[in-house]
């Protein structure tokens, strides 16, 4: 059962009671990510995420780690483009401890200068790790080339030159500006009682001062662009994509179908045509990144430098086919069954359900039930998928990023015509 309570200071609490499990998953979600950063402070949201585990007024970093380990629990965090999440999973009896730990790190962190200097080196190594992982690095490069100077194109981790300038004063200033009650959503899922959870959370988070709503975000203005980054690698990696639907777009369910058909599984067109039929890749897939007011539809493939142009031509060919004749007989219903199955299986995991609760509140301001999503999927018509394909696969937005060895330097000329 879903319930929602908003504290007097604006902190939102959303819960889902699942009485047959023995655990609880809880997340404190802050509507703040790399999109909210200025260019010269890129990476500070992620930096703060790290620092909140480095000691509070009453706990050292080691004490935080020991307390969660002592009950067999999990405590972690992640930063994205539009939100930051701090989450824990514990047995039901240990939920008060999880709430206490999460409230302590969010409300009482000290931001010790020595820990900041040490963590800066950790994050710089994390950035190096991404750059040494071509499949991740090319997707980051593609985001940059597609969104250009807009903050959605900034890497979540930041860049070495911006991370290097972050100090305690900048962290405290940013933290005070953005870690406010109106941006905080606390999502709890599992064996719980809503009223008991609210009372405990109010004891810890109720002292936060009330803040008004936050400013509207600037819209990106993407145009078709190409980036080729030469690097000595065994494979050449490519991302190709275009403007996609936002989180609340009227055709968002049609976009799920489109993605499933094009590159969302082993039976998808890209997988079957480029890997199974021709053997040109090991990995090829598509995915969507949906934000408050825009989105990004991306296709990834890793291939040999000699076959790069052929792989891109085959991707473009599949995009044209989708715009012209969209779906083969039975493909629409198969995609619907795939999406419904994926959704229901994901709901077997209470961590996933906790995340769904939070994201529904972030983007819709209410809980979107599984039944509503299934109904939305079922109602998608073939014509809507065609309409969306025509909107997304537009030469004015279609962009390309390549990382690795490129034999033919001018191979992209006229290639992105769809």
mmCIF file of N, CA and C in Angstrom, residues 1-3 14-27 88-93 95 186-194 197 347-355 357:
data_model
loop_
_atom_site.group_PDB
_atom_site.id
_atom_site.type_symbol
_atom_site.label_atom_id
_atom_site.label_comp_id
_atom_site.label_asym_id
_atom_site.label_seq_id
_atom_site.Cartn_x
_atom_site.Cartn_y
_atom_site.Cartn_z
ATOM 1 N N UNK A 1 0.848 -1.199 0.000
ATOM 2 C CA UNK A 1 0.000 0.000 0.000
ATOM 3 C C UNK A 1 0.883 1.249 0.000
ATOM 4 N N UNK A 2 0.573 2.186 -0.884
ATOM 5 C CA UNK A 2 1.327 3.437 -1.022
ATOM 6 C C UNK A 2 0.714 4.517 -0.140
ATOM 7 N N UNK A 3 1.594 5.280 0.560
ATOM 8 C CA UNK A 3 1.137 6.429 1.332
ATOM 9 C C UNK A 3 2.158 7.560 1.215
ATOM 10 N N UNK A 14 7.415 9.181 1.192
ATOM 11 C CA UNK A 14 6.567 8.244 0.445
ATOM 12 C C UNK A 14 6.936 6.830 0.863
ATOM 13 N N UNK A 15 5.940 6.012 1.133
ATOM 14 C CA UNK A 15 6.204 4.647 1.594
ATOM 15 C C UNK A 15 5.333 3.647 0.843
ATOM 16 N N UNK A 16 5.816 2.418 0.800
ATOM 17 C CA UNK A 16 5.032 1.291 0.292
ATOM 18 C C UNK A 16 5.216 0.138 1.259
ATOM 19 N N UNK A 17 4.129 -0.290 1.857
ATOM 20 C CA UNK A 17 4.188 -1.379 2.832
ATOM 21 C C UNK A 17 4.104 -2.724 2.118
ATOM 22 N N UNK A 18 5.100 -3.587 2.381
ATOM 23 C CA UNK A 18 5.109 -4.949 1.849
ATOM 24 C C UNK A 18 5.289 -5.878 3.046
ATOM 25 N N UNK A 19 4.219 -6.357 3.638
ATOM 26 C CA UNK A 19 4.291 -7.052 4.931
ATOM 27 C C UNK A 19 4.961 -8.421 4.893
ATOM 28 N N UNK A 20 5.105 -9.015 3.719
ATOM 29 C CA UNK A 20 5.634 -10.378 3.654
ATOM 30 C C UNK A 20 7.153 -10.448 3.538
ATOM 31 N N UNK A 21 7.850 -9.313 3.525
ATOM 32 C CA UNK A 21 9.319 -9.331 3.492
ATOM 33 C C UNK A 21 9.862 -9.036 4.882
ATOM 34 N N UNK A 22 11.146 -9.313 5.087
ATOM 35 C CA UNK A 22 11.774 -9.117 6.397
ATOM 36 C C UNK A 22 12.706 -7.912 6.434
ATOM 37 N N UNK A 23 12.665 -7.107 5.398
ATOM 38 C CA UNK A 23 13.624 -6.013 5.287
ATOM 39 C C UNK A 23 12.941 -4.718 4.861
ATOM 40 N N UNK A 24 13.727 -3.648 4.905
ATOM 41 C CA UNK A 24 13.249 -2.333 4.492
ATOM 42 C C UNK A 24 14.346 -1.669 3.668
ATOM 43 N N UNK A 25 13.956 -1.038 2.579
ATOM 44 C CA UNK A 25 14.864 -0.238 1.765
ATOM 45 C C UNK A 25 14.450 1.219 1.908
ATOM 46 N N UNK A 26 15.394 2.085 2.259
ATOM 47 C CA UNK A 26 15.098 3.494 2.475
ATOM 48 C C UNK A 26 16.095 4.359 1.718
ATOM 49 N N UNK A 27 15.599 5.402 1.098
ATOM 50 C CA UNK A 27 16.478 6.318 0.377
ATOM 51 C C UNK A 27 16.107 7.764 0.650
ATOM 52 N N UNK A 88 19.816 2.959 2.124
ATOM 53 C CA UNK A 88 20.210 1.861 3.013
ATOM 54 C C UNK A 88 19.198 0.729 2.890
ATOM 55 N N UNK A 89 19.675 -0.476 3.133
ATOM 56 C CA UNK A 89 18.783 -1.635 3.210
ATOM 57 C C UNK A 89 19.141 -2.408 4.471
ATOM 58 N N UNK A 90 18.145 -2.648 5.310
ATOM 59 C CA UNK A 90 18.359 -3.303 6.596
ATOM 60 C C UNK A 90 17.181 -4.225 6.907
ATOM 61 N N UNK A 91 17.358 -5.067 7.931
ATOM 62 C CA UNK A 91 16.224 -5.807 8.453
ATOM 63 C C UNK A 91 15.228 -4.824 9.059
ATOM 64 N N UNK A 92 13.975 -5.223 9.115
ATOM 65 C CA UNK A 92 12.928 -4.324 9.601
ATOM 66 C C UNK A 92 13.247 -3.762 10.979
ATOM 67 N N UNK A 93 13.767 -4.597 11.859
ATOM 68 C CA UNK A 93 14.061 -4.155 13.228
ATOM 69 C C UNK A 93 15.141 -3.073 13.277
ATOM 70 N N UNK A 95 15.473 -0.545 11.049
ATOM 71 C CA UNK A 95 15.108 0.672 10.323
ATOM 72 C C UNK A 95 15.416 1.946 11.119
ATOM 73 N N UNK A 186 11.998 11.369 0.914
ATOM 74 C CA UNK A 186 12.439 10.162 1.616
ATOM 75 C C UNK A 186 11.500 9.032 1.243
ATOM 76 N N UNK A 187 12.064 8.037 0.587
ATOM 77 C CA UNK A 187 11.293 6.906 0.062
ATOM 78 C C UNK A 187 11.624 5.659 0.874
ATOM 79 N N UNK A 188 10.589 4.958 1.334
ATOM 80 C CA UNK A 188 10.787 3.774 2.174
ATOM 81 C C UNK A 188 9.872 2.660 1.685
ATOM 82 N N UNK A 189 10.444 1.478 1.526
ATOM 83 C CA UNK A 189 9.680 0.349 0.983
ATOM 84 C C UNK A 189 10.042 -0.921 1.740
ATOM 85 N N UNK A 190 9.032 -1.708 2.111
ATOM 86 C CA UNK A 190 9.287 -2.976 2.786
ATOM 87 C C UNK A 190 8.300 -3.216 3.913
ATOM 88 N N UNK A 191 8.733 -3.982 4.907
ATOM 89 C CA UNK A 191 7.893 -4.327 6.046
ATOM 90 C C UNK A 191 7.914 -3.174 7.037
ATOM 91 N N UNK A 192 6.924 -2.302 6.941
ATOM 92 C CA UNK A 192 6.927 -1.060 7.727
ATOM 93 C C UNK A 192 5.504 -0.614 8.024
ATOM 94 N N UNK A 193 5.407 0.350 8.941
ATOM 95 C CA UNK A 193 4.146 1.034 9.217
ATOM 96 C C UNK A 193 4.365 2.514 8.918
ATOM 97 N N UNK A 194 3.563 3.048 8.027
ATOM 98 C CA UNK A 194 3.778 4.415 7.537
ATOM 99 C C UNK A 194 3.870 5.431 8.669
ATOM 100 N N UNK A 197 7.104 5.278 10.613
ATOM 101 C CA UNK A 197 8.216 5.794 9.806
ATOM 102 C C UNK A 197 8.188 7.319 9.778
ATOM 103 N N UNK A 347 9.915 -5.427 -9.927
ATOM 104 C CA UNK A 347 9.160 -5.162 -8.704
ATOM 105 C C UNK A 347 9.328 -6.268 -7.657
ATOM 106 N N UNK A 348 10.007 -7.360 -8.021
ATOM 107 C CA UNK A 348 10.331 -8.394 -7.048
ATOM 108 C C UNK A 348 11.406 -7.914 -6.078
ATOM 109 N N UNK A 349 12.096 -6.830 -6.429
ATOM 110 C CA UNK A 349 13.209 -6.309 -5.641
ATOM 111 C C UNK A 349 12.765 -5.036 -4.920
ATOM 112 N N UNK A 350 12.851 -5.018 -3.579
ATOM 113 C CA UNK A 350 12.327 -3.857 -2.851
ATOM 114 C C UNK A 350 13.200 -2.613 -3.061
ATOM 115 N N UNK A 351 14.479 -2.793 -3.389
ATOM 116 C CA UNK A 351 15.313 -1.634 -3.704
ATOM 117 C C UNK A 351 14.790 -0.934 -4.960
ATOM 118 N N UNK A 352 14.436 -1.720 -5.963
ATOM 119 C CA UNK A 352 13.856 -1.150 -7.187
ATOM 120 C C UNK A 352 12.541 -0.432 -6.894
ATOM 121 N N UNK A 353 11.744 -1.032 -6.041
ATOM 122 C CA UNK A 353 10.452 -0.429 -5.713
ATOM 123 C C UNK A 353 10.641 0.880 -4.948
ATOM 124 N N UNK A 354 11.625 0.905 -4.064
ATOM 125 C CA UNK A 354 11.925 2.145 -3.337
ATOM 126 C C UNK A 354 12.344 3.246 -4.318
ATOM 127 N N UNK A 355 13.192 2.883 -5.286
ATOM 128 C CA UNK A 355 13.623 3.849 -6.295
ATOM 129 C C UNK A 355 12.474 4.341 -7.155
ATOM 130 N N UNK A 357 9.325 4.565 -6.270
ATOM 131 C CA UNK A 357 8.537 5.490 -5.450
ATOM 132 C C UNK A 357 9.119 6.903 -5.522
#
